[in-house]
Short mmCIF file of C-alpha atoms in Angstrom, two decimals:
data_model
loop_
_atom_site.label_atom_id
_atom_site.label_comp_id
_atom_site.label_asym_id
_atom_site.label_seq_id
_atom_site.Cartn_x
_atom_site.Cartn_y
_atom_site.Cartn_z
CA MET D 1 56.10 188.47 -100.38
CA ALA D 2 52.82 186.80 -99.92
CA GLY D 3 54.69 184.63 -96.86
CA SER D 4 55.86 187.72 -95.13
CA THR D 5 52.38 189.31 -95.35
CA LEU D 6 51.20 186.12 -93.97
CA ALA D 7 53.88 185.85 -91.21
CA THR D 8 53.31 189.50 -90.22
CA GLY D 9 49.41 189.03 -90.16
CA GLN D 10 50.30 185.79 -87.78
CA ARG D 11 52.34 188.14 -85.64
CA THR D 12 50.00 190.79 -85.40
CA LEU D 13 47.33 188.28 -84.52
CA ALA D 14 49.39 186.90 -81.73
CA ARG D 15 50.19 190.27 -80.47
CA LEU D 16 46.49 191.14 -80.38
CA LEU D 17 45.53 187.92 -78.71
CA ALA D 18 48.14 187.65 -76.36
CA PRO D 19 46.62 189.96 -73.82
CA LEU D 20 43.11 188.52 -74.03
CA LEU D 21 45.09 184.95 -73.67
CA CYS D 22 46.39 186.47 -70.57
CA LEU D 23 43.18 187.77 -69.03
CA ALA D 24 41.42 184.65 -69.77
CA LEU D 25 43.98 182.59 -67.95
CA ALA D 26 43.95 185.30 -64.87
CA GLY D 27 40.31 184.89 -65.20
CA CYS D 28 40.51 181.47 -64.61
CA ALA D 29 43.13 181.56 -62.03
CA SER D 30 41.22 184.07 -59.67
CA THR D 31 38.09 183.31 -57.90
CA PRO D 32 34.96 182.16 -59.60
CA LEU D 33 32.14 184.66 -60.19
CA ARG D 34 30.24 185.17 -56.79
CA GLY D 35 27.47 187.36 -55.49
CA THR D 36 28.29 189.71 -52.22
CA GLY D 37 24.77 189.05 -50.82
CA ASP D 38 25.64 186.81 -48.21
CA LEU D 39 29.07 188.61 -47.28
CA GLY D 40 29.88 190.61 -44.26
CA VAL D 41 32.78 192.20 -42.45
CA VAL D 42 33.76 191.74 -39.18
CA ILE D 43 35.83 194.44 -37.34
CA GLU D 44 39.11 193.34 -35.59
CA ARG D 45 39.53 196.31 -33.14
CA ALA D 46 42.98 195.99 -32.34
CA SER D 47 44.82 195.45 -35.30
CA GLY D 48 42.82 197.60 -37.49
CA SER D 49 41.86 195.23 -39.73
CA VAL D 50 38.50 193.42 -41.04
CA GLN D 51 37.65 190.07 -42.00
CA ILE D 52 35.54 189.61 -45.06
CA VAL D 53 33.13 186.63 -44.28
CA ASP D 54 30.61 184.42 -46.14
CA ASN D 55 27.70 183.61 -43.94
CA SER D 56 26.31 181.09 -46.04
CA HIS D 57 29.14 178.72 -45.56
CA ALA D 58 30.07 180.39 -42.11
CA GLN D 59 33.67 180.93 -43.15
CA SER D 60 36.45 183.77 -43.36
CA LEU D 61 37.29 184.73 -46.90
CA ALA D 62 39.82 187.25 -46.40
CA ARG D 63 41.63 189.61 -44.09
CA VAL D 64 42.09 193.37 -45.06
CA GLN D 65 44.62 195.39 -43.08
CA GLY D 66 45.70 199.13 -42.81
CA LEU D 67 42.35 200.41 -41.59
CA GLY D 68 43.60 202.47 -38.38
CA ASP D 69 42.17 202.76 -34.95
CA LEU D 70 38.94 200.61 -35.14
CA SER D 71 38.40 200.68 -31.43
CA HIS D 72 34.90 202.03 -32.23
CA ALA D 73 33.74 201.34 -36.06
CA SER D 74 30.71 200.99 -37.82
CA VAL D 75 30.27 200.03 -41.57
CA VAL D 76 27.71 200.80 -44.17
CA PHE D 77 27.43 199.48 -47.66
CA SER D 78 27.24 200.51 -51.48
CA PRO D 79 23.89 199.81 -52.83
CA ASP D 80 25.15 197.06 -54.75
CA ALA D 81 26.69 195.30 -51.39
CA ARG D 82 29.91 195.40 -53.30
CA TYR D 83 31.82 197.90 -51.26
CA ALA D 84 31.55 198.20 -47.37
CA TYR D 85 32.62 201.63 -45.91
CA VAL D 86 34.18 201.52 -42.56
CA PHE D 87 34.20 204.17 -40.19
CA GLY D 88 36.90 204.31 -37.57
CA ARG D 89 37.65 205.67 -34.65
CA ASP D 90 40.34 208.25 -35.58
CA GLY D 91 37.91 209.55 -38.20
CA ALA D 92 39.01 207.87 -41.27
CA ILE D 93 36.68 206.41 -43.93
CA SER D 94 38.06 203.14 -45.52
CA LYS D 95 36.15 201.86 -48.84
CA VAL D 96 36.74 197.99 -48.66
CA ASP D 97 36.03 195.84 -51.93
CA LEU D 98 34.42 192.76 -50.81
CA LEU D 99 34.92 190.91 -53.96
CA THR D 100 38.72 191.47 -54.12
CA ALA D 101 39.02 191.84 -50.67
CA ARG D 102 41.25 194.56 -51.00
CA LEU D 103 41.15 198.44 -49.11
CA VAL D 104 40.38 200.68 -52.39
CA GLN D 105 40.27 203.92 -50.55
CA ARG D 106 40.80 205.71 -47.47
CA VAL D 107 40.25 209.49 -46.45
CA GLU D 108 41.28 210.86 -42.97
CA GLN D 109 38.32 213.25 -42.64
CA ALA D 110 38.40 214.00 -38.79
CA SER D 111 40.31 213.53 -35.52
CA ASN D 112 37.79 211.39 -33.64
CA SER D 113 34.68 209.95 -35.33
CA ILE D 114 32.34 207.38 -34.41
CA GLY D 115 30.16 206.29 -37.39
CA GLY D 116 28.33 207.17 -40.60
CA ALA D 117 25.68 206.41 -42.90
CA ILE D 118 24.96 206.38 -46.54
CA SER D 119 22.28 208.36 -48.40
CA SER D 120 18.99 206.47 -49.46
CA ASP D 121 20.30 206.94 -53.29
CA GLY D 122 23.54 205.51 -52.18
CA ARG D 123 25.33 208.57 -53.45
CA VAL D 124 26.33 210.21 -50.51
CA ILE D 125 28.35 209.02 -47.34
CA ALA D 126 27.86 211.03 -44.23
CA ALA D 127 30.22 210.93 -41.22
CA GLN D 128 29.12 211.88 -37.83
CA ASN D 129 32.25 213.46 -35.62
CA TYR D 130 33.90 213.99 -32.28
CA SER D 131 36.09 216.20 -33.12
CA PRO D 132 35.72 218.45 -34.32
CA GLY D 133 32.43 218.01 -33.92
CA GLY D 134 29.89 217.96 -36.95
CA VAL D 135 29.00 216.20 -40.30
CA LYS D 136 30.55 215.65 -43.08
CA LEU D 137 29.35 214.63 -46.50
CA PHE D 138 31.41 212.72 -49.11
CA ASP D 139 30.89 211.36 -52.71
CA ALA D 140 30.44 207.49 -52.30
CA ASP D 141 32.46 206.82 -55.51
CA SER D 142 35.34 209.05 -54.87
CA LEU D 143 35.15 209.95 -51.16
CA ALA D 144 35.57 213.41 -52.22
CA LEU D 145 34.34 216.11 -49.84
CA LEU D 146 31.16 217.43 -50.95
CA ALA D 147 30.18 219.68 -47.63
CA SER D 148 31.08 220.18 -44.04
CA VAL D 149 28.41 220.78 -41.64
CA PRO D 150 29.34 222.24 -38.17
CA ALA D 151 27.43 221.17 -35.30
CA THR D 152 27.37 224.01 -32.64
CA THR D 153 25.98 224.82 -29.31
CA GLY D 154 25.33 227.99 -27.21
CA ALA D 155 25.67 231.67 -28.24
CA ASN D 156 29.51 231.03 -28.85
CA GLY D 157 29.41 228.35 -31.07
CA GLN D 158 31.04 225.42 -29.11
CA PRO D 159 31.36 222.46 -31.44
CA SER D 160 29.30 219.51 -30.18
CA ARG D 161 29.85 215.57 -30.65
CA VAL D 162 27.36 214.31 -33.22
CA VAL D 163 25.74 210.85 -32.29
CA GLY D 164 23.27 208.66 -33.73
CA LEU D 165 23.68 209.70 -37.42
CA ALA D 166 21.08 207.54 -39.48
CA ASP D 167 19.74 207.80 -43.08
CA LEU D 168 16.24 208.58 -43.74
CA PRO D 169 14.23 208.16 -47.07
CA GLY D 170 14.59 211.02 -49.64
CA LYS D 171 18.52 211.77 -49.23
CA ARG D 172 18.35 212.85 -45.74
CA PHE D 173 20.17 211.94 -42.33
CA ALA D 174 19.05 212.40 -38.96
CA TYR D 175 21.55 212.79 -36.06
CA ALA D 176 21.68 214.12 -32.38
CA LEU D 177 23.95 216.67 -30.88
CA PHE D 178 25.17 215.47 -27.46
CA ASP D 179 26.33 218.69 -26.07
CA ALA D 180 23.36 220.62 -27.61
CA ASP D 181 20.59 218.50 -26.85
CA GLU D 182 19.46 218.66 -30.23
CA ILE D 183 18.20 216.72 -33.17
CA ASP D 184 18.93 217.81 -36.61
CA VAL D 185 17.43 216.51 -39.83
CA LEU D 186 20.11 216.87 -43.01
CA ASP D 187 18.48 216.89 -46.43
CA ALA D 188 21.54 216.02 -48.98
CA SER D 189 19.30 216.40 -52.36
CA THR D 190 22.19 219.08 -53.17
CA PRO D 191 25.02 217.38 -51.30
CA THR D 192 27.14 220.46 -51.83
CA ALA D 193 24.77 222.69 -50.16
CA PRO D 194 22.66 220.26 -47.76
CA LYS D 195 19.88 222.08 -45.72
CA ILE D 196 19.41 221.65 -42.11
CA GLN D 197 16.20 221.50 -39.91
CA ARG D 198 17.13 221.74 -36.04
CA PHE D 199 15.17 220.59 -33.37
CA ALA D 200 16.24 222.11 -29.76
CA HIS D 201 15.66 221.02 -26.44
CA ILE D 202 14.97 217.52 -27.07
CA GLY D 203 16.28 215.83 -23.95
CA LYS D 204 19.33 215.91 -21.98
CA GLN D 205 22.44 214.33 -23.27
CA PRO D 206 21.63 212.40 -26.32
CA TYR D 207 24.04 209.57 -26.79
CA ASP D 208 22.71 207.43 -29.39
CA GLY D 209 19.95 207.51 -32.29
CA LEU D 210 18.48 205.13 -34.50
CA ALA D 211 16.04 205.22 -37.61
CA SER D 212 12.88 202.62 -37.90
CA GLY D 213 13.16 200.01 -40.52
CA ASP D 214 10.64 202.35 -42.63
CA GLY D 215 12.93 205.36 -41.96
CA ARG D 216 9.77 207.05 -40.65
CA TYR D 217 10.84 207.89 -36.96
CA PHE D 218 14.40 208.90 -35.64
CA ILE D 219 14.70 208.05 -31.78
CA ALA D 220 17.42 209.23 -29.72
CA GLY D 221 18.44 207.98 -26.43
CA LEU D 222 19.00 210.15 -23.47
CA TYR D 223 21.84 209.91 -21.07
CA GLY D 224 20.87 212.77 -19.05
CA GLU D 225 17.28 211.86 -18.34
CA ASP D 226 14.89 208.77 -18.31
CA GLY D 227 13.39 208.76 -21.72
CA LEU D 228 13.73 209.17 -25.28
CA ALA D 229 13.01 211.67 -27.88
CA LEU D 230 11.22 211.07 -30.93
CA LEU D 231 10.88 212.70 -34.33
CA ASP D 232 8.21 211.54 -36.66
CA SER D 233 9.72 212.31 -39.99
CA TRP D 234 6.40 212.54 -41.61
CA HIS D 235 5.20 215.26 -39.51
CA ALA D 236 8.48 216.98 -38.82
CA ASP D 237 6.80 220.29 -38.04
CA ALA D 238 4.95 218.62 -35.15
CA GLY D 239 8.62 218.80 -33.74
CA VAL D 240 10.25 216.35 -31.27
CA ARG D 241 8.48 214.64 -28.35
CA ARG D 242 9.81 212.68 -25.36
CA ILE D 243 8.80 209.18 -25.05
CA LEU D 244 9.15 206.50 -22.27
CA ALA D 245 9.85 209.60 -19.91
CA GLY D 246 10.47 208.67 -16.30
CA TYR D 247 10.84 204.86 -16.98
CA GLY D 248 13.26 204.66 -14.07
CA ARG D 249 10.44 205.95 -11.92
CA GLY D 250 12.81 207.78 -9.22
CA ARG D 251 14.77 204.50 -8.69
CA GLN D 252 18.61 205.23 -8.20
CA ALA D 253 20.34 204.96 -11.69
CA LEU D 254 22.67 202.04 -11.93
CA PRO D 255 26.00 202.75 -13.08
CA VAL D 256 26.84 202.50 -17.08
CA TYR D 257 30.00 200.63 -17.94
CA LYS D 258 29.36 200.74 -21.61
CA MET D 259 26.85 203.15 -23.45
CA PRO D 260 23.92 201.00 -24.96
CA HIS D 261 23.83 201.28 -28.70
CA LEU D 262 20.62 201.80 -30.30
CA ARG D 263 21.08 201.32 -33.93
CA GLY D 264 20.16 197.79 -35.11
CA TRP D 265 16.84 195.81 -35.71
CA SER D 266 14.90 196.58 -32.05
CA ILE D 267 11.54 196.75 -33.73
CA ALA D 268 9.73 193.69 -33.51
CA GLY D 269 6.34 193.57 -35.01
CA ASP D 270 4.12 196.22 -33.23
CA TYR D 271 6.69 196.69 -30.45
CA ALA D 272 9.92 198.86 -30.04
CA PHE D 273 12.26 197.16 -27.80
CA LEU D 274 14.79 199.73 -26.38
CA PRO D 275 17.57 199.46 -23.55
CA ALA D 276 17.00 201.51 -20.57
CA ILE D 277 19.90 203.55 -19.52
CA GLY D 278 21.04 202.98 -15.55
CA GLN D 279 18.28 200.19 -15.20
CA HIS D 280 18.64 196.59 -16.16
CA GLU D 281 15.73 196.79 -18.04
CA VAL D 282 14.55 196.50 -21.55
CA LEU D 283 11.70 198.84 -22.49
CA VAL D 284 8.68 197.78 -24.83
CA ALA D 285 6.92 200.42 -26.61
CA ASP D 286 3.80 200.47 -29.13
CA ASN D 287 5.49 201.39 -32.21
CA ARG D 288 2.95 203.68 -33.42
CA SER D 289 1.58 205.57 -30.23
CA TRP D 290 5.22 204.90 -28.65
CA ALA D 291 3.45 204.47 -24.94
CA GLN D 292 5.32 202.13 -22.75
CA VAL D 293 3.97 198.70 -22.97
CA ALA D 294 6.11 196.95 -20.69
CA THR D 295 9.70 196.18 -19.07
CA VAL D 296 11.63 193.17 -19.57
CA GLN D 297 14.11 192.56 -16.39
CA VAL D 298 17.40 191.29 -17.93
CA LEU D 299 20.86 190.34 -16.10
CA GLY D 300 22.60 193.72 -16.74
CA GLN D 301 22.94 197.07 -18.75
CA PRO D 302 21.56 196.03 -22.12
CA VAL D 303 24.19 197.44 -25.09
CA PHE D 304 22.43 196.12 -27.87
CA VAL D 305 19.16 195.17 -28.23
CA MET D 306 18.16 193.24 -31.54
CA ALA D 307 15.08 191.48 -32.88
CA GLU D 308 15.58 188.85 -34.92
CA PRO D 309 14.40 189.68 -38.72
CA GLY D 310 11.28 187.83 -38.17
CA GLY D 311 10.59 189.83 -35.14
CA ARG D 312 9.56 186.76 -33.05
CA ARG D 313 12.62 187.28 -30.48
CA VAL D 314 14.82 189.73 -29.61
CA TRP D 315 18.47 189.31 -28.38
CA VAL D 316 20.30 191.44 -25.89
CA ASN D 317 24.22 192.05 -24.52
CA PHE D 318 25.43 193.55 -21.81
CA ALA D 319 28.05 196.21 -20.63
CA PHE D 320 30.76 195.32 -18.42
CA PRO D 321 30.82 193.25 -16.10
CA ASP D 322 28.16 191.34 -17.75
CA ASN D 323 29.56 190.89 -21.02
CA ASP D 324 30.00 187.51 -21.26
CA LYS D 325 26.23 186.62 -21.47
CA VAL D 326 23.60 187.15 -23.77
CA GLN D 327 19.77 187.23 -23.08
CA VAL D 328 16.76 186.16 -25.58
CA ILE D 329 13.70 187.59 -25.05
CA ASP D 330 10.33 185.89 -26.44
CA VAL D 331 8.45 188.84 -28.12
CA PRO D 332 4.75 187.49 -27.24
CA THR D 333 5.37 186.62 -23.74
CA ARG D 334 7.93 189.37 -23.32
CA GLN D 335 9.88 186.90 -21.24
CA VAL D 336 13.70 186.11 -20.75
CA ILE D 337 13.57 182.56 -22.48
CA LYS D 338 17.35 181.60 -22.77
CA THR D 339 20.39 182.85 -21.05
CA LEU D 340 23.68 181.98 -23.11
CA GLN D 341 27.15 182.38 -21.95
CA PRO D 342 29.29 182.13 -25.45
CA GLY D 343 32.31 183.91 -24.48
CA ARG D 344 34.20 186.69 -22.74
CA ALA D 345 33.19 190.25 -23.82
CA ILE D 346 30.17 189.68 -26.41
CA LEU D 347 30.37 192.66 -28.20
CA HIS D 348 28.22 192.35 -31.26
CA MET D 349 25.60 190.39 -32.76
CA GLU D 350 24.29 190.00 -36.46
CA PHE D 351 21.80 188.09 -37.78
CA THR D 352 21.89 186.45 -41.26
CA ALA D 353 19.37 188.37 -43.45
CA ARG D 354 16.28 185.73 -42.64
CA GLY D 355 17.42 185.40 -39.05
CA ASP D 356 18.66 181.31 -39.33
CA ALA D 357 21.88 182.14 -37.51
CA VAL D 358 23.17 184.85 -35.33
CA TRP D 359 26.75 185.85 -35.31
CA LEU D 360 28.50 186.77 -32.04
CA SER D 361 31.79 188.70 -31.37
CA SER D 362 33.99 187.55 -28.54
CA ARG D 363 36.76 189.79 -27.99
CA ASP D 364 38.43 188.39 -25.23
CA ASP D 365 38.07 185.13 -26.34
CA ASN D 366 39.37 186.35 -30.08
CA LYS D 367 36.54 184.13 -31.76
CA LEU D 368 33.46 184.47 -33.62
CA LEU D 369 30.27 182.24 -32.90
CA VAL D 370 27.99 181.26 -35.58
CA ILE D 371 24.56 180.41 -33.47
CA ASP D 372 21.72 178.44 -34.81
CA THR D 373 18.53 180.61 -33.51
CA ALA D 374 15.96 178.10 -33.65
CA SER D 375 18.27 175.59 -31.60
CA PHE D 376 20.69 178.13 -29.72
CA GLU D 377 23.56 175.40 -30.70
CA VAL D 378 27.05 176.83 -31.73
CA ARG D 379 27.41 175.85 -35.21
CA ARG D 380 30.72 177.14 -35.84
CA THR D 381 33.42 179.21 -34.07
CA LEU D 382 35.88 181.32 -36.22
CA PRO D 383 39.23 182.49 -35.20
CA ALA D 384 39.51 186.57 -35.14
CA LEU D 385 41.36 188.94 -33.31
CA GLU D 386 39.56 191.03 -30.84
CA PRO D 387 36.32 191.21 -33.10
CA SER D 388 33.85 193.75 -32.33
CA GLY D 389 30.99 194.69 -35.05
CA ILE D 390 29.86 192.50 -37.26
CA PHE D 391 28.01 193.74 -40.42
CA PHE D 392 26.55 191.77 -43.26
CA SER D 393 25.82 193.09 -46.72
CA SER D 394 22.23 192.49 -46.30
CA ARG D 395 22.42 196.04 -44.56
CA ALA D 396 22.98 197.61 -48.12
CA SER D 397 19.00 197.49 -48.84
CA ARG D 398 17.78 198.68 -45.40
CA MET D 399 17.20 201.94 -44.27
CA GLY D 400 18.50 203.29 -40.99
CA MET D 401 21.48 200.58 -40.93
CA MET T 1 68.26 236.92 5.24
CA ASP T 2 68.56 233.61 7.60
CA SER T 3 65.34 232.10 6.26
CA GLY T 4 67.39 231.28 2.67
CA PRO T 5 68.59 227.82 3.83
CA VAL T 6 65.59 226.93 5.97
CA ARG T 7 63.57 227.56 2.94
CA ARG T 8 65.72 225.65 0.85
CA ARG T 9 65.65 222.66 3.20
CA LEU T 10 61.52 223.23 3.14
CA TRP T 11 61.69 223.05 -0.37
CA LEU T 12 63.88 219.80 -0.29
CA LEU T 13 61.31 218.16 2.18
CA ALA T 14 58.43 219.06 -0.23
CA TRP T 15 60.16 217.58 -2.83
CA LEU T 16 60.98 214.37 -0.89
CA ALA T 17 57.42 214.17 0.18
CA ALA T 18 56.21 214.57 -3.28
CA SER T 19 58.32 211.86 -4.86
CA LEU T 20 57.66 209.64 -1.77
CA CYS T 21 53.84 210.46 -2.78
CA GLN T 22 54.68 209.44 -6.24
CA GLN T 23 56.26 206.04 -5.41
CA ALA T 24 53.31 205.25 -3.24
CA ALA T 25 51.34 204.09 -6.18
CA ALA T 26 53.07 200.55 -6.18
CA ALA T 27 52.87 198.71 -9.06
CA PRO T 28 50.32 195.48 -8.79
CA ALA T 29 51.39 192.00 -9.24
CA GLU T 30 52.26 191.19 -12.95
CA ALA T 31 49.09 189.27 -13.70
CA ARG T 32 46.83 191.98 -12.06
CA ALA T 33 48.73 194.48 -14.21
CA ALA T 34 48.29 193.01 -17.23
CA ALA T 35 44.37 192.76 -16.31
CA LEU T 36 44.36 196.48 -15.15
CA LEU T 37 45.89 197.42 -18.43
CA GLN T 38 43.61 195.43 -20.37
CA LEU T 39 40.60 196.97 -18.54
CA LEU T 40 41.93 200.45 -19.28
CA HIS T 41 42.45 199.85 -23.19
CA LYS T 42 39.55 197.99 -23.68
CA ASP T 43 36.63 199.01 -21.33
CA CYS T 44 37.93 202.41 -20.57
CA GLY T 45 38.39 202.40 -23.93
CA ALA T 46 34.83 202.10 -24.95
CA CYS T 47 34.24 205.70 -24.24
CA HIS T 48 37.81 207.02 -24.04
CA GLY T 49 38.97 205.40 -27.21
CA LEU T 50 41.36 202.42 -27.69
CA SER T 51 44.21 205.07 -27.86
CA LEU T 52 42.64 206.94 -25.14
CA LYS T 53 42.50 210.02 -27.20
CA GLY T 54 38.90 210.56 -26.37
CA GLY T 55 35.40 209.94 -27.72
CA LEU T 56 32.18 210.67 -25.71
CA GLY T 57 34.93 210.57 -22.63
CA SER T 58 37.47 213.26 -22.56
CA PRO T 59 40.82 211.98 -23.94
CA LEU T 60 43.54 210.48 -21.21
CA THR T 61 46.37 211.28 -23.02
CA PRO T 62 49.66 213.02 -20.80
CA GLN T 63 48.71 216.32 -22.44
CA ALA T 64 45.44 216.08 -21.66
CA LEU T 65 45.94 215.23 -17.93
CA ALA T 66 48.70 217.48 -17.59
CA GLY T 67 48.49 219.85 -14.63
CA LYS T 68 45.46 217.97 -13.19
CA PRO T 69 45.91 216.72 -9.53
CA ALA T 70 46.50 212.82 -9.46
CA ASP T 71 44.39 212.90 -6.37
CA SER T 72 41.09 214.13 -8.19
CA LEU T 73 41.90 211.69 -11.18
CA VAL T 74 41.93 208.89 -8.67
CA ALA T 75 38.54 210.25 -7.05
CA THR T 76 36.89 210.37 -10.26
CA ILE T 77 38.01 207.06 -11.47
CA LEU T 78 36.87 205.36 -8.20
CA ASN T 79 33.74 207.54 -7.81
CA GLY T 80 32.74 208.31 -11.15
CA ARG T 81 31.60 212.11 -12.37
CA PRO T 82 28.00 212.66 -11.30
CA GLY T 83 26.16 214.19 -14.30
CA THR T 84 28.42 212.78 -16.76
CA PRO T 85 28.63 209.31 -18.04
CA MET T 86 31.77 208.40 -16.33
CA PRO T 87 30.61 205.53 -13.91
CA PRO T 88 32.54 204.67 -10.48
CA TRP T 89 35.13 201.95 -11.08
CA ARG T 90 35.43 201.13 -7.23
CA PRO T 91 33.84 197.78 -7.60
CA PHE T 92 36.52 196.66 -9.71
CA LEU T 93 39.46 198.58 -8.62
CA SER T 94 41.67 199.41 -5.55
CA GLU T 95 42.56 202.94 -4.35
CA GLU T 96 46.07 202.08 -5.19
CA GLU T 97 45.32 200.47 -8.64
CA ALA T 98 43.72 203.49 -9.29
CA GLN T 99 46.55 205.50 -8.39
CA TRP T 100 49.01 203.34 -10.25
CA LEU T 101 46.59 203.62 -13.61
CA VAL T 102 46.58 207.49 -13.08
CA GLN T 103 50.09 207.46 -12.65
CA LEU T 104 50.74 205.33 -15.95
CA LEU T 105 48.40 207.79 -17.80
CA GLN T 106 49.95 211.24 -17.05
CA GLN T 107 53.48 209.44 -17.60
CA GLY T 108 51.99 208.27 -20.85
CA SER T 109 53.31 204.69 -20.28
CA ALA T 110 49.66 202.99 -20.39
CA ARG T 111 50.82 200.59 -22.88
#
C-alpha cells in the first residue's frame, strides 16, 4: 500500500517534471540570451526576404522569407527593439521577431504602399499608401485595423498618394499628399478616431518628408518647384512655410533618375543638409531660421543625405547613373573630403548607433559593406541578395525614424 | 459595290504594315537585352515598382498600357514627361531599345 503510494507519487513527480526538463533542455539547445540593441534588418528586395544582422560583430544571423514585394520597403521598430515592422511595396506589413528570426504576422492592407511609422508610445502603426491613397492605423501588437483615413484632393475627392509619413511627439504623425500639395498632421491619441489637421497649398508635388530628430519640425521636399515646405509643430497654427525657395536659381533642372529620400539623420549640429532636386547639390540650411547657408557641389543627384550620429560628417549616395559612388562632406568646412566607389548600385547607408561604422548596401554586387567611418576602410563585406534598405534597431528609440 | 475587294486589300496592306512595324522592334543582342531588363526592373522599378504595378510612377502592366500608342510610350521613355518626375532616358537607350521595351511591356513579357 505504502509502496504503491510512493510509486504513484514518483510517477506524478516525473510527469510534473518532464515538461520542465524538456523546457530546460530546449533552453540550453537554443541560442543563449541576448539583447536586440545591436541588431538590424536588411531588405533583400528581389527575393522578398530580410536578413537579421548583428552590427557589433558585423555578421548576419538569419534570413527571414515570405515578405512579398520589397522593391521599396521601410522598417520601424517596436519600442523594446524586439520586433521590426516591414512595410512592403505590395501594401503588406510584416512583423518580424528579431530574436527568434521569424515572421510572426503579416497583413495586406493596401495594394501599393511606400512606408510607415510607429507612434511615440509604440502602440500604433501607421501605413502610408499610394493605392488606394491614404493612411491606415493598426494596433502594434495585433496588427488589427484601427482606422482608415482617406487622403483626397479636389472637389471630386480624388485619392492622393501619401508620402513622407513620420512620427511626431504626442502620438501624432505628419505626412504629405503628392497629388494634393498638402501636409496633414494626424493625432492618434484616440487611434480609432484620429483627428486630422490639414495644411493646403504647401508647394507643388511634395515627394517625401522628414521629421527633425526632436520631432519639432516636419519638412516636405517638393518635386514641382525649387524649395521645401516646413511645418513647425510647436507653432502649427502659423502654418507651413516655404524654405530654401528658388535654390536652382533659374538654372535648368537636371533629370532625376531616382527620387531623393529625405528620411534619415540629415541634421548635423546647427545645420540641416538636404538633397536638391534636379541639381547636383546638397543644400545647407540653418536649423532654426531655416535660411540657406551654403550649397555643396556633389557628383550627382543626391538620394540619401545622412549625417553621422556625431554630426561631424555627412554621407551622400546618388541616383542612377552615379549610384556606384558615395561622397562624404565635412560639416565645419562644408567640403567633400572623400569620394568612395564601394560597389554597384549603392542604395542605402546606415550608421551604427554611435557612428563607428556605416553599412552600405550594394544591390548589383549582392553585398553589404561595413566601412570604418574613421579610416574609410572596408572592415567586412557580407553576401546579400540585391540588398536595399538597412535598418538598425537603435532607430527604436529615435523620433522621426 | 466594287470597292469591297479593294477595301479588303487595303485592310490587308494596313495589317501587313502594322505587323511589320511591330517586328521593327528587333530584339537587342543577348547581353544588352539582359542589361535592359535589369534597367527596367531595377531603375524604372524604383518609381514604377519592381513588379511594374506602379508607385510614384504609373503602372506599366499590359492592362495599364492597353490602347496606348507604342510611339508615344517610346517618346515618353526617351524624352521624359515634363511636369512629372519621369526623366528622359535617351542618354542610356537607343530608339530601337525603347521600342523593344515598350513591346515587351505591352505584351506583358518583360521578365
